Short mmCIF file of C-alpha atoms in Angstrom, two decimals:
data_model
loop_
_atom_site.label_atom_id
_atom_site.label_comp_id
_atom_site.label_asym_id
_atom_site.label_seq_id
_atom_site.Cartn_x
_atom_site.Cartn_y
_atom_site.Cartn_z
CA UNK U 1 -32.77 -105.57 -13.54
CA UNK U 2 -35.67 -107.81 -14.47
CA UNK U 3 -37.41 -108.01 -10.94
CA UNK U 4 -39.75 -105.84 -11.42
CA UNK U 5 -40.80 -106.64 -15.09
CA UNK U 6 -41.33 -110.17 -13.24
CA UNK U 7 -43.37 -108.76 -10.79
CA UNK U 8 -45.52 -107.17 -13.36
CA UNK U 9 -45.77 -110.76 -15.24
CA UNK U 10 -46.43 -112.76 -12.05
CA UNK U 11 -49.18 -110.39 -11.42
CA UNK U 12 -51.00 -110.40 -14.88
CA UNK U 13 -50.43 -114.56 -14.37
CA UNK U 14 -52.51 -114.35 -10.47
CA UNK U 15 -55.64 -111.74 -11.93
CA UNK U 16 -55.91 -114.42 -14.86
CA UNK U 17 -57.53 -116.93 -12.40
CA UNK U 18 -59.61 -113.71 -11.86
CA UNK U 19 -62.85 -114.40 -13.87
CA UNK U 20 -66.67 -115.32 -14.31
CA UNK U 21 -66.22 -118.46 -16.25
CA UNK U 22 -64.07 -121.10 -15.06
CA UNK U 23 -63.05 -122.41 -18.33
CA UNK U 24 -61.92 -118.90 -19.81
CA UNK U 25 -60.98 -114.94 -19.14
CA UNK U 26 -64.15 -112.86 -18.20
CA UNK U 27 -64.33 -110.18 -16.61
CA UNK U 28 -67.53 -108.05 -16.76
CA UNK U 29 -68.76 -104.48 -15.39
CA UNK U 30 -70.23 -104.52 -11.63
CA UNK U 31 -69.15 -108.24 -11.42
CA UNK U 32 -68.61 -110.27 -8.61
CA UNK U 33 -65.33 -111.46 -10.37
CA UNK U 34 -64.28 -107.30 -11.21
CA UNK U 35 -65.44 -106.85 -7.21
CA UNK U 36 -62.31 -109.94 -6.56
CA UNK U 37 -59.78 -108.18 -9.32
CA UNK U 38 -60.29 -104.56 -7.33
CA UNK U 39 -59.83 -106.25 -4.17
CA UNK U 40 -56.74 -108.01 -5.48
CA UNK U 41 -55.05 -105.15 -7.33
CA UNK U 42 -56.18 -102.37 -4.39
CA UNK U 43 -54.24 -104.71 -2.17
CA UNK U 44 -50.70 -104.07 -4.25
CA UNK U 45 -51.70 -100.70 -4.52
CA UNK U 46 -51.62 -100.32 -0.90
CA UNK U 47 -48.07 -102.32 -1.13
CA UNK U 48 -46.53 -99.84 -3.11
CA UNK U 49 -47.43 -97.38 -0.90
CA UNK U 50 -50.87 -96.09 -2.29
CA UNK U 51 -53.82 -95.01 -0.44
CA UNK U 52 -57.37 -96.53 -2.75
CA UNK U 53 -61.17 -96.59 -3.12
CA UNK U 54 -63.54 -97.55 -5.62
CA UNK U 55 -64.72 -94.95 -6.49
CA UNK U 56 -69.04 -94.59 -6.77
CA UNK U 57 -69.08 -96.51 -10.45
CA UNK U 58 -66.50 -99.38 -9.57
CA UNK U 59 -63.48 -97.75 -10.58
CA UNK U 60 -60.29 -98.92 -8.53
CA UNK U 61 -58.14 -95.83 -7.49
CA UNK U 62 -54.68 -95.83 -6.01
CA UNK U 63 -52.79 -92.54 -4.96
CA UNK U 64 -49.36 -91.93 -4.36
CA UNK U 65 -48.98 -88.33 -2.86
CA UNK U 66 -46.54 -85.80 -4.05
CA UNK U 67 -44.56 -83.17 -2.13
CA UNK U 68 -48.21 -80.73 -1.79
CA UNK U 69 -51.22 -82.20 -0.34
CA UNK U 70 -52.99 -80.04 -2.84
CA UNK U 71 -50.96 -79.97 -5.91
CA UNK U 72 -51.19 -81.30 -9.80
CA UNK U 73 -52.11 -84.89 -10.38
CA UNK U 74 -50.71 -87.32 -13.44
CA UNK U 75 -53.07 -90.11 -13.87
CA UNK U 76 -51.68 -93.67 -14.69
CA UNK U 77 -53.72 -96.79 -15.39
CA UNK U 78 -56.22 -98.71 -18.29
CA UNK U 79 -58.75 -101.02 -17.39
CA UNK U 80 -59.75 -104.19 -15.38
CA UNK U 81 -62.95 -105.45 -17.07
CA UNK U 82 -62.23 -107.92 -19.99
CA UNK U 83 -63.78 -108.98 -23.35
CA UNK U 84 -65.34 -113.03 -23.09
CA UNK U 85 -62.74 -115.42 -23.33
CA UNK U 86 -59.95 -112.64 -23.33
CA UNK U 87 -56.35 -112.44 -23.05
CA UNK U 88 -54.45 -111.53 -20.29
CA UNK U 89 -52.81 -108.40 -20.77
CA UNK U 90 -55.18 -106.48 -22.37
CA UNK U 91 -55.82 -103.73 -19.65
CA UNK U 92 -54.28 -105.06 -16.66
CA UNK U 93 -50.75 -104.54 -18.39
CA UNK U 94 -51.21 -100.20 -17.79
CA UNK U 95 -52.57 -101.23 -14.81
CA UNK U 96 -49.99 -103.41 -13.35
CA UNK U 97 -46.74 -101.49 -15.16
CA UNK U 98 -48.63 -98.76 -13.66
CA UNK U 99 -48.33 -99.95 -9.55
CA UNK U 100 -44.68 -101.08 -10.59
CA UNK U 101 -43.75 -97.83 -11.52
CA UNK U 102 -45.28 -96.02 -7.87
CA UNK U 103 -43.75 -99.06 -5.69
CA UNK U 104 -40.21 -97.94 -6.92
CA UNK U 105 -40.91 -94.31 -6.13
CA UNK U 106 -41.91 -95.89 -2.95
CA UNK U 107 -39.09 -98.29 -1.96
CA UNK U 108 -36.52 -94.88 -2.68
CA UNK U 109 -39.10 -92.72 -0.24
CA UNK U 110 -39.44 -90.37 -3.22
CA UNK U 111 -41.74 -87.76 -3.54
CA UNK U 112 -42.44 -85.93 -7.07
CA UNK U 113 -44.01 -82.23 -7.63
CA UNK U 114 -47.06 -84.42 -8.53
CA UNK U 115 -49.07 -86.91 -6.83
CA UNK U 116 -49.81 -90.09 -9.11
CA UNK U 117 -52.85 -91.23 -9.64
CA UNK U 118 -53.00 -94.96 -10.74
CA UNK U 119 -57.03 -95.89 -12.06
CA UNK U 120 -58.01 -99.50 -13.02
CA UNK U 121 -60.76 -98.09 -14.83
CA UNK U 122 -64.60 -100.64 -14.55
CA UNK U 123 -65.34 -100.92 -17.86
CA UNK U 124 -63.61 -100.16 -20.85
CA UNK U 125 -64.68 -103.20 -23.23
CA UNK U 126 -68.82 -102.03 -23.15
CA UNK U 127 -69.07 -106.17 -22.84
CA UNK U 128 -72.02 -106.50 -20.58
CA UNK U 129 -74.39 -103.25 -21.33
CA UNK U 130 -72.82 -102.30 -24.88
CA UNK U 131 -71.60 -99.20 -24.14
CA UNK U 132 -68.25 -98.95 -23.37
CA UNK U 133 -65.76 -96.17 -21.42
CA UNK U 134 -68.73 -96.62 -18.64
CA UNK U 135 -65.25 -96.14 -16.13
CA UNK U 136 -63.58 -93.34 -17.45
CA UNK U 137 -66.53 -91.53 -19.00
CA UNK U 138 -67.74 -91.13 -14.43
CA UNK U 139 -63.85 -90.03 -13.87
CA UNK U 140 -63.83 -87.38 -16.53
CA UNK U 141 -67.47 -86.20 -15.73
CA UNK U 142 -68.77 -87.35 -19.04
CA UNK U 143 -70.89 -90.38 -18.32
CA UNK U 144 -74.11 -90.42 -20.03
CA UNK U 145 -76.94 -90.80 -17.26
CA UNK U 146 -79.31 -92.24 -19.70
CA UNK U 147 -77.29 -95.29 -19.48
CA UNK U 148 -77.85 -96.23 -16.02
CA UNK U 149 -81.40 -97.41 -17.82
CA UNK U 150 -79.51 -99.96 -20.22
CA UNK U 151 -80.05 -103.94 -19.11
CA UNK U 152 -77.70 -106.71 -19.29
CA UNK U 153 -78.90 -110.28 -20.88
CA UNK U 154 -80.40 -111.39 -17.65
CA UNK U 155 -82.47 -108.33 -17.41
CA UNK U 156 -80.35 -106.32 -14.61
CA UNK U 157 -80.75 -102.44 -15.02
CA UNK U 158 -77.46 -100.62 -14.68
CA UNK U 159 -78.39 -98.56 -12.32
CA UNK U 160 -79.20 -101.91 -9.99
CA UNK U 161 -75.73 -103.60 -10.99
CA UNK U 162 -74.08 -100.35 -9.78
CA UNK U 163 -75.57 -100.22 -6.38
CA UNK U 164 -75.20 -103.89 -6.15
CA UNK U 165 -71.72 -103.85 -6.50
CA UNK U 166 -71.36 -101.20 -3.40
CA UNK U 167 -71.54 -98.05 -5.94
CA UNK U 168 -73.77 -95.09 -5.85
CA UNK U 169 -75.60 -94.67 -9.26
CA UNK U 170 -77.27 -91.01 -7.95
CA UNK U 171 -73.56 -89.34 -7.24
CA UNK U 172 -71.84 -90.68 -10.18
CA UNK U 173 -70.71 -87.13 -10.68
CA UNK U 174 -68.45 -87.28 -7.24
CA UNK U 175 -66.35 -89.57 -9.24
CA UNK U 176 -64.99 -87.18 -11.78
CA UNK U 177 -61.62 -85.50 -11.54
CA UNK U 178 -60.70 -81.85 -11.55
CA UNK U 179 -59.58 -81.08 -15.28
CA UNK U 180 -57.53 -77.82 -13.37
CA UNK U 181 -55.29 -80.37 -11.35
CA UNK U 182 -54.58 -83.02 -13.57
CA UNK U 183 -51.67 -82.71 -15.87
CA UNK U 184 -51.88 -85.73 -18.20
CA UNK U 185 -52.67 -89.17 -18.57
CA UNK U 186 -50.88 -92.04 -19.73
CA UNK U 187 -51.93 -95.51 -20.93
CA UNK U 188 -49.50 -98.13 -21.51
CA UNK U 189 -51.32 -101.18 -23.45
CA UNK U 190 -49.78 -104.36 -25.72
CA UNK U 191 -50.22 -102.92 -29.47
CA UNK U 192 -52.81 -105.32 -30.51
CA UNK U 193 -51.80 -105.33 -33.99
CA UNK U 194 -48.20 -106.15 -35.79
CA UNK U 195 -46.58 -103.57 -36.45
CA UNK U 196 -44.05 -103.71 -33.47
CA UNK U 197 -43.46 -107.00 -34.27
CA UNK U 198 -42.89 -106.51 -37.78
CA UNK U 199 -40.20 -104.21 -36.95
CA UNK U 200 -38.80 -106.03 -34.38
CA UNK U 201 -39.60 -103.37 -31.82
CA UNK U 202 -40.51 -104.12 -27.93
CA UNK U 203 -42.35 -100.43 -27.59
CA UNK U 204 -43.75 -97.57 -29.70
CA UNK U 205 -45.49 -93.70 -29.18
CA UNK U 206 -49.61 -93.72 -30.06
CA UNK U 207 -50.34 -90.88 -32.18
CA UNK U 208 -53.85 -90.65 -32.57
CA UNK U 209 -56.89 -93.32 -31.42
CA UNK U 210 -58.90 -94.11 -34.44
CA UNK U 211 -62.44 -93.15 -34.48
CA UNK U 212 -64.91 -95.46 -34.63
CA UNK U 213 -68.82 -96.14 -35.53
CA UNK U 214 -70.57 -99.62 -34.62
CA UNK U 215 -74.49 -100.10 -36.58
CA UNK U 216 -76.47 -102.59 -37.57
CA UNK U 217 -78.17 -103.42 -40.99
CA UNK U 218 -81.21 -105.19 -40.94
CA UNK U 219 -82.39 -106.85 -44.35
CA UNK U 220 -85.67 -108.03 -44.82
CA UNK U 221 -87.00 -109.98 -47.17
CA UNK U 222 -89.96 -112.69 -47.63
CA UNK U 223 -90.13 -116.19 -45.46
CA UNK U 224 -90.81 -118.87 -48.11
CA UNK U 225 -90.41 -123.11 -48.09
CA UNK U 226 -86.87 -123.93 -49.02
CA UNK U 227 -88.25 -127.00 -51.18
CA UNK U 228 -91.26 -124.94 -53.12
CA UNK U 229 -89.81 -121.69 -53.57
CA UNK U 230 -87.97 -121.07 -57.03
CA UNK U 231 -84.85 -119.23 -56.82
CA UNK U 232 -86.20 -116.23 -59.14
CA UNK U 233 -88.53 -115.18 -56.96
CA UNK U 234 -87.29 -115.61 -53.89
CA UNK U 235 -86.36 -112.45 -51.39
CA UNK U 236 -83.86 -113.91 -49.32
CA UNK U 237 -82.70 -111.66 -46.81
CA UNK U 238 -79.38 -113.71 -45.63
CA UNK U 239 -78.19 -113.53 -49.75
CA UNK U 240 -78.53 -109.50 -49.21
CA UNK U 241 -76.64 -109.84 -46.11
CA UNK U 242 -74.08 -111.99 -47.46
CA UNK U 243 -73.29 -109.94 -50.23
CA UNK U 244 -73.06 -106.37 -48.33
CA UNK U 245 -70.54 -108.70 -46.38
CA UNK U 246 -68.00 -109.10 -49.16
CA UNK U 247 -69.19 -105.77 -50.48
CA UNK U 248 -67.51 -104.25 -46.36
CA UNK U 249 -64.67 -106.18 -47.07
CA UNK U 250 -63.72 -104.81 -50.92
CA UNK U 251 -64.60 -101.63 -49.89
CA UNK U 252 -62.18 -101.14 -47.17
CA UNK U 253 -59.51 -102.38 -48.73
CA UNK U 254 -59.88 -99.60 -51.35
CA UNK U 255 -59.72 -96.81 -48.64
CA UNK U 256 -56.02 -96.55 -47.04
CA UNK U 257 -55.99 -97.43 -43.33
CA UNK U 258 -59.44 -97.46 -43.16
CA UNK U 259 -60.78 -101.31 -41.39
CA UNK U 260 -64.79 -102.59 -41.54
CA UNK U 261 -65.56 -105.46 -39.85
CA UNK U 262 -68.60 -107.63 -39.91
CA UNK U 263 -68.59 -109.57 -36.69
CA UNK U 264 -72.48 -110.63 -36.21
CA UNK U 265 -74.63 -112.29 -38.53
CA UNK U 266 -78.13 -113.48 -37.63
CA UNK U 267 -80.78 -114.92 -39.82
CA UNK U 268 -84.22 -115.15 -38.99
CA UNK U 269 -86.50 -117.45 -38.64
CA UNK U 270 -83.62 -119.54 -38.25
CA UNK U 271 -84.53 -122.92 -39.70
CA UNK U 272 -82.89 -125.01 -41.92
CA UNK U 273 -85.72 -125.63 -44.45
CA UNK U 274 -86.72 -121.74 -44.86
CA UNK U 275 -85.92 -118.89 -46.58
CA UNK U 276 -85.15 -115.57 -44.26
CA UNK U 277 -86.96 -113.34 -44.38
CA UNK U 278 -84.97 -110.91 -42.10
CA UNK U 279 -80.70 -111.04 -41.42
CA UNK U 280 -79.19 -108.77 -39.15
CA UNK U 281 -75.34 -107.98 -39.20
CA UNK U 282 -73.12 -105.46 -37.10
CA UNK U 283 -70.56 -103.34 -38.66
CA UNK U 284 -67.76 -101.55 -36.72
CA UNK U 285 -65.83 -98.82 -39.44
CA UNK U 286 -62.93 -97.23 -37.85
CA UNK U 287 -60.51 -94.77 -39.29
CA UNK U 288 -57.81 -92.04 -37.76
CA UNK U 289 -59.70 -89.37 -39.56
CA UNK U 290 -63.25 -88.66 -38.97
CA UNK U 291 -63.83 -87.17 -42.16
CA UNK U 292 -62.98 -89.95 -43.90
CA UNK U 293 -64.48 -92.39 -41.48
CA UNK U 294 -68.06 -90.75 -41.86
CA UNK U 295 -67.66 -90.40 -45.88
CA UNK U 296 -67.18 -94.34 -45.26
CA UNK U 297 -70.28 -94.69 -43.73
CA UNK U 298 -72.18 -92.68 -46.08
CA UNK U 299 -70.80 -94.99 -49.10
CA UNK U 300 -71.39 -98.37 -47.09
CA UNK U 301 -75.18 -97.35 -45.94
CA UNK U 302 -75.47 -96.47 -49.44
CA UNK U 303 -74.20 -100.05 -50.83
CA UNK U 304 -76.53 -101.70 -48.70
CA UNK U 305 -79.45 -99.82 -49.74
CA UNK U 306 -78.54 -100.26 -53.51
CA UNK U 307 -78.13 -104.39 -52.96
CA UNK U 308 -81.59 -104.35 -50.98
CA UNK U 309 -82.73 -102.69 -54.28
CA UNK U 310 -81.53 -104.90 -56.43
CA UNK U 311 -82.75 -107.74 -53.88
CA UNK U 312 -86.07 -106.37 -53.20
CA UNK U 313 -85.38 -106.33 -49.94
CA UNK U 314 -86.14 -103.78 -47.03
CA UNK U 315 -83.02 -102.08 -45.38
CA UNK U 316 -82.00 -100.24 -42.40
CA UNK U 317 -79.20 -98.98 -40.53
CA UNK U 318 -79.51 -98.37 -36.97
CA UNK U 319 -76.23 -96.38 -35.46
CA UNK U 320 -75.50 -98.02 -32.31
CA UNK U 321 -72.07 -95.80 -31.22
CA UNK U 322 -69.83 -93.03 -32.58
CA UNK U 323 -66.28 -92.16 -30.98
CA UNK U 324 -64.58 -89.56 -32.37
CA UNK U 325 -60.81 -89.73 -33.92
CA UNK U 326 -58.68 -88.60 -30.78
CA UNK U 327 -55.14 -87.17 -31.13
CA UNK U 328 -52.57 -87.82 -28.58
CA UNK U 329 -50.94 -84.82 -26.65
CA UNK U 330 -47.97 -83.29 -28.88
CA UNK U 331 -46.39 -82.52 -25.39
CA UNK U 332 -46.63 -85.49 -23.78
CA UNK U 333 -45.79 -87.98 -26.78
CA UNK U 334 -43.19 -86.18 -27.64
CA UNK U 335 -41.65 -86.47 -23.92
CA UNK U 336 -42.66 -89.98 -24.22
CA UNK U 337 -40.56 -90.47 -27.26
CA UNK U 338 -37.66 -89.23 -25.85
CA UNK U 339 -37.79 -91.82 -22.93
CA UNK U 340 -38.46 -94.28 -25.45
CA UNK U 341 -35.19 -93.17 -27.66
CA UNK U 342 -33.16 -93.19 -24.50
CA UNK U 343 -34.00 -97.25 -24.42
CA UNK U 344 -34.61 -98.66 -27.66
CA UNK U 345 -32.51 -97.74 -30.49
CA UNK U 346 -35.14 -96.67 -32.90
CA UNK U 347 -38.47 -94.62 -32.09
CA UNK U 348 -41.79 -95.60 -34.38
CA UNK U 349 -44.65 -93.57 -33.58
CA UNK U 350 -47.90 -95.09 -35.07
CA UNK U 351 -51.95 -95.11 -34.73
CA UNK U 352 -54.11 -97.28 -32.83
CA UNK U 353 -56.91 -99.19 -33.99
CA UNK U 354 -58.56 -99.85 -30.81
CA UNK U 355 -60.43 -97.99 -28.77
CA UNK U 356 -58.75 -97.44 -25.44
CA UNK U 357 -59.48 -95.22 -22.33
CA UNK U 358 -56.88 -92.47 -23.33
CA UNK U 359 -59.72 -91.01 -26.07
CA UNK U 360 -62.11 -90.68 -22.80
CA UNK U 361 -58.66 -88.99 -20.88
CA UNK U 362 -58.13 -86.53 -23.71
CA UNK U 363 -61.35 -84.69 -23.83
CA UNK U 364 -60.23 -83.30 -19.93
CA UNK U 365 -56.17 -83.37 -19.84
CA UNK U 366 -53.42 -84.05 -22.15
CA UNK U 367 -53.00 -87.73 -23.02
CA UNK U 368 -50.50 -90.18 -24.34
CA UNK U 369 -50.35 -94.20 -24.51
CA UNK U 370 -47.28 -96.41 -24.99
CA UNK U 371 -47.60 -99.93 -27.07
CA UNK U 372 -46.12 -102.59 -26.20
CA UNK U 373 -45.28 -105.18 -28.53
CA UNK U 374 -47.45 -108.64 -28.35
CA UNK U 375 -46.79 -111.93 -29.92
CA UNK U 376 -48.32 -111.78 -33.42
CA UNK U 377 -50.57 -109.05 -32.77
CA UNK U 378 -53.61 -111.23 -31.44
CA UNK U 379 -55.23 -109.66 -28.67
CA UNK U 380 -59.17 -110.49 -27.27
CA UNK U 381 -57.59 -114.17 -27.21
CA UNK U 382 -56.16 -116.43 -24.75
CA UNK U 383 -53.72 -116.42 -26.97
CA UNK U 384 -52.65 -112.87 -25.84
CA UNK U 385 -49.00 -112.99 -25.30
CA UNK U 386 -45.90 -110.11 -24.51
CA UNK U 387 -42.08 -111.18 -23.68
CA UNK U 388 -40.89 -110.08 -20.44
CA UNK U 389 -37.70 -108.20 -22.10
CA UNK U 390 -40.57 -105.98 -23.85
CA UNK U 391 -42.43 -105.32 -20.47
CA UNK U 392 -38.98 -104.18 -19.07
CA UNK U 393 -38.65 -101.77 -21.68
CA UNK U 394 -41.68 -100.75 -21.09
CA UNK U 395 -41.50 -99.95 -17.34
CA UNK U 396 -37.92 -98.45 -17.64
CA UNK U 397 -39.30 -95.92 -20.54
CA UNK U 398 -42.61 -95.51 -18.24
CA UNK U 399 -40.51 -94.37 -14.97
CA UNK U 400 -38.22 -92.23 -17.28
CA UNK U 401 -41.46 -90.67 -18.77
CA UNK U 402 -42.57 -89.28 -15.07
CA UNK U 403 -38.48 -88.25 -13.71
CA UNK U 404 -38.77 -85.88 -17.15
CA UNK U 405 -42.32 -84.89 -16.15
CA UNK U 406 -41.27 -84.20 -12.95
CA UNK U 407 -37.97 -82.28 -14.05
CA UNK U 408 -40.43 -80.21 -15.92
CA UNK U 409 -43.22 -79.12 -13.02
#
């Protein structure tokens, strides 16, 4: 009974060797390495009986045809592209899972109501132009085309990395899907938290996909010589910093499920024996309701303002990104938790953190994501573990998802 939960694990173990870097896990946007992954995965795709293209932004697409040539569409998959120095199963799990579930329809010569879609979506992490969902923002005919002007580090335009890669940046709009035949979407991903783990759990039912905002808050202050400045008169813009810091931290642990993270710090100029005079940090504030998410935002731009005050120090706060709070499909989830009673003996439906494809999904067709439970809950880490008894749960709840789907069309 394990075979194909193998499969799935001796997969995720060949697309690690996958990457940029030959010392770590990279996988970037329009990449030569993401060009290798598609190449790899497209190739069990066609295995499990799948016909696929990459589509004109980079997205990998498999299809499995259903009993019309013409009929509804269900849409299974998450993402290739990777953080720096990432984990393994972040993404490729829903991918991979995904494939497993299509070569068993396959092996019984089984055709559903529905054809089945199966995406490996090209960038869901934002790593190398800072924007993320660039993959399923094209499939859902949302992509921004102000984007394709964004450049990487080394100066490469989108719009350049997109045709290098064999894509077509001026028919990015052939790449979206037909909201009228597509009749959900499903993401299986590891949890990347505890909770499952905590409850000794190998799967769970998303609810909702936090929302999220990402700025940055610049202080500025006055340069001055480390050895001749007194401390009462000095405008130090890295002390400012440092305190909003702490200030993120308290303040989100006063606000129920509400997280802040300060994950960039920069001080400038930069040298040991002088004061800053500017410091730069990022902020990412996420929350399942909006409401309270932007009331958040509101107090925290607020604090920062009142310690530059109090500093004499210059502050502002730049909004970088805003994803709205997405709930999961009623329908779907609640067919998914009925799969998942029918193989674990206790159903926990719970929110997710992270940012994930499904949001992107929802604003076209009905859309539900599975956890799956990971070691510890560390995830954007080579550390990034799941058991293979929890990736057989997985795939068993997964394939009973779609026979109940397809009992229902």
């Amino acid at each position: 009974m394990n075979i194909p939960a193998r499969k799935i694990m001796q997969r995720i173990d060949v697309l690690l060797h996958i990457s940029e870097d030959s010392d770590r896990l990279t996988r970037t946007f329009a990449s030569p390495a993401m060009s290798r992954a598609n190449d790899l995965v497209g190739g069990w795709m066609r295995e499990a009986g799948m016909e696929t293209h990459v589509d004109t932004i980079g997205n990998l697409i498999g299809v499995y045809a259903g009993e019309q040539p013409d009929g509804k569409i269900l849409v299974l998959g998450s993402h290739l592209d990777t953080v720096r120095n990432a984990g393994r199963f972040d993404g490729p799990l829903g991918v991979i899972l995904a494939i497993a579930c299509v070569e068993q329809l396959h092996e019984r010569k089984t055709r559903l109501p529905f054809a089945i879609q199966v995406v490996g979506f090209a960038d869901e992490e934002g790593v190398r132009y800072q924007t993320a969902y660039l993959g399923s923002r094209a499939l859902t005919g949302t992509f921004n085309l102000k984007d394709l002007n964004r450049r990487d580090v080394n100066g490469i335009s989108m719009r350049d990395a997109i045709r290098a890669f064999g894509g077509n940046p001026t028919k990015l709009n052939t790449a979206a899907l037909d909201p009228q035949r597509v009749i959900g979407y499903l993401e299986t991903h590891i949890e990347q938290g505890p909770i499952l783990e905590q409850k000794n759990l190998s799967v769970g039912v998303v609810t909702a996909i936090a929302g999220q905002t990402r700025a940055r808050v610049s202080f500025v202050g006055c340069a001055g010589h480390a050895g001749t400045t007194p401390m009462n008169m000095r405008r130090d813009a890295l002390c400012g910093a440092a305190e909003f810091v702490v200030a993120v931290e308290t303040f989100a642990k006063s606000i129920p499920g509400l997280v802040a993270t300060v994950g960039e710090i920069n001080a400038m100029p930069g040298a040991s024996n002088v004061i800053p005079a500017e410091s730069r940090v990022s902020i990412d504030v996420r929350h399942a309701e909006d409401s309270i998410r932007h009331s958040a935002c509101v107090e925290l731009k607020a604090k920062a303002e009142e310690i530059g005050s109090r500093r004499n120090l210059q502050v502002q706060v730049e909004t970088g990104h805003e994803a709205p709070a997405v709930a999961c499909s009623e329908k779907l989830s609640a067919l998914l938790s009925e799969a998942v009673k029918q193989r674990q003996n206790k159903l926990i439906q719970l929110p997710s953190g992270a940012g994930h494809d499904a949001a992107i999904m929802a604003e076209i067709t009905p859309s539900a994501m599975l956890f799956v439970r990971c070691k510890e809950g560390i995830s954007h880490d080579p550390r990034e573990s799941a058991d293979l008894q929890d990736v057989r749960v997985a795939l068993d709840v997964v394939n009973d998802f779609i026979q109940m789907l397809a009992q229902q069309a």
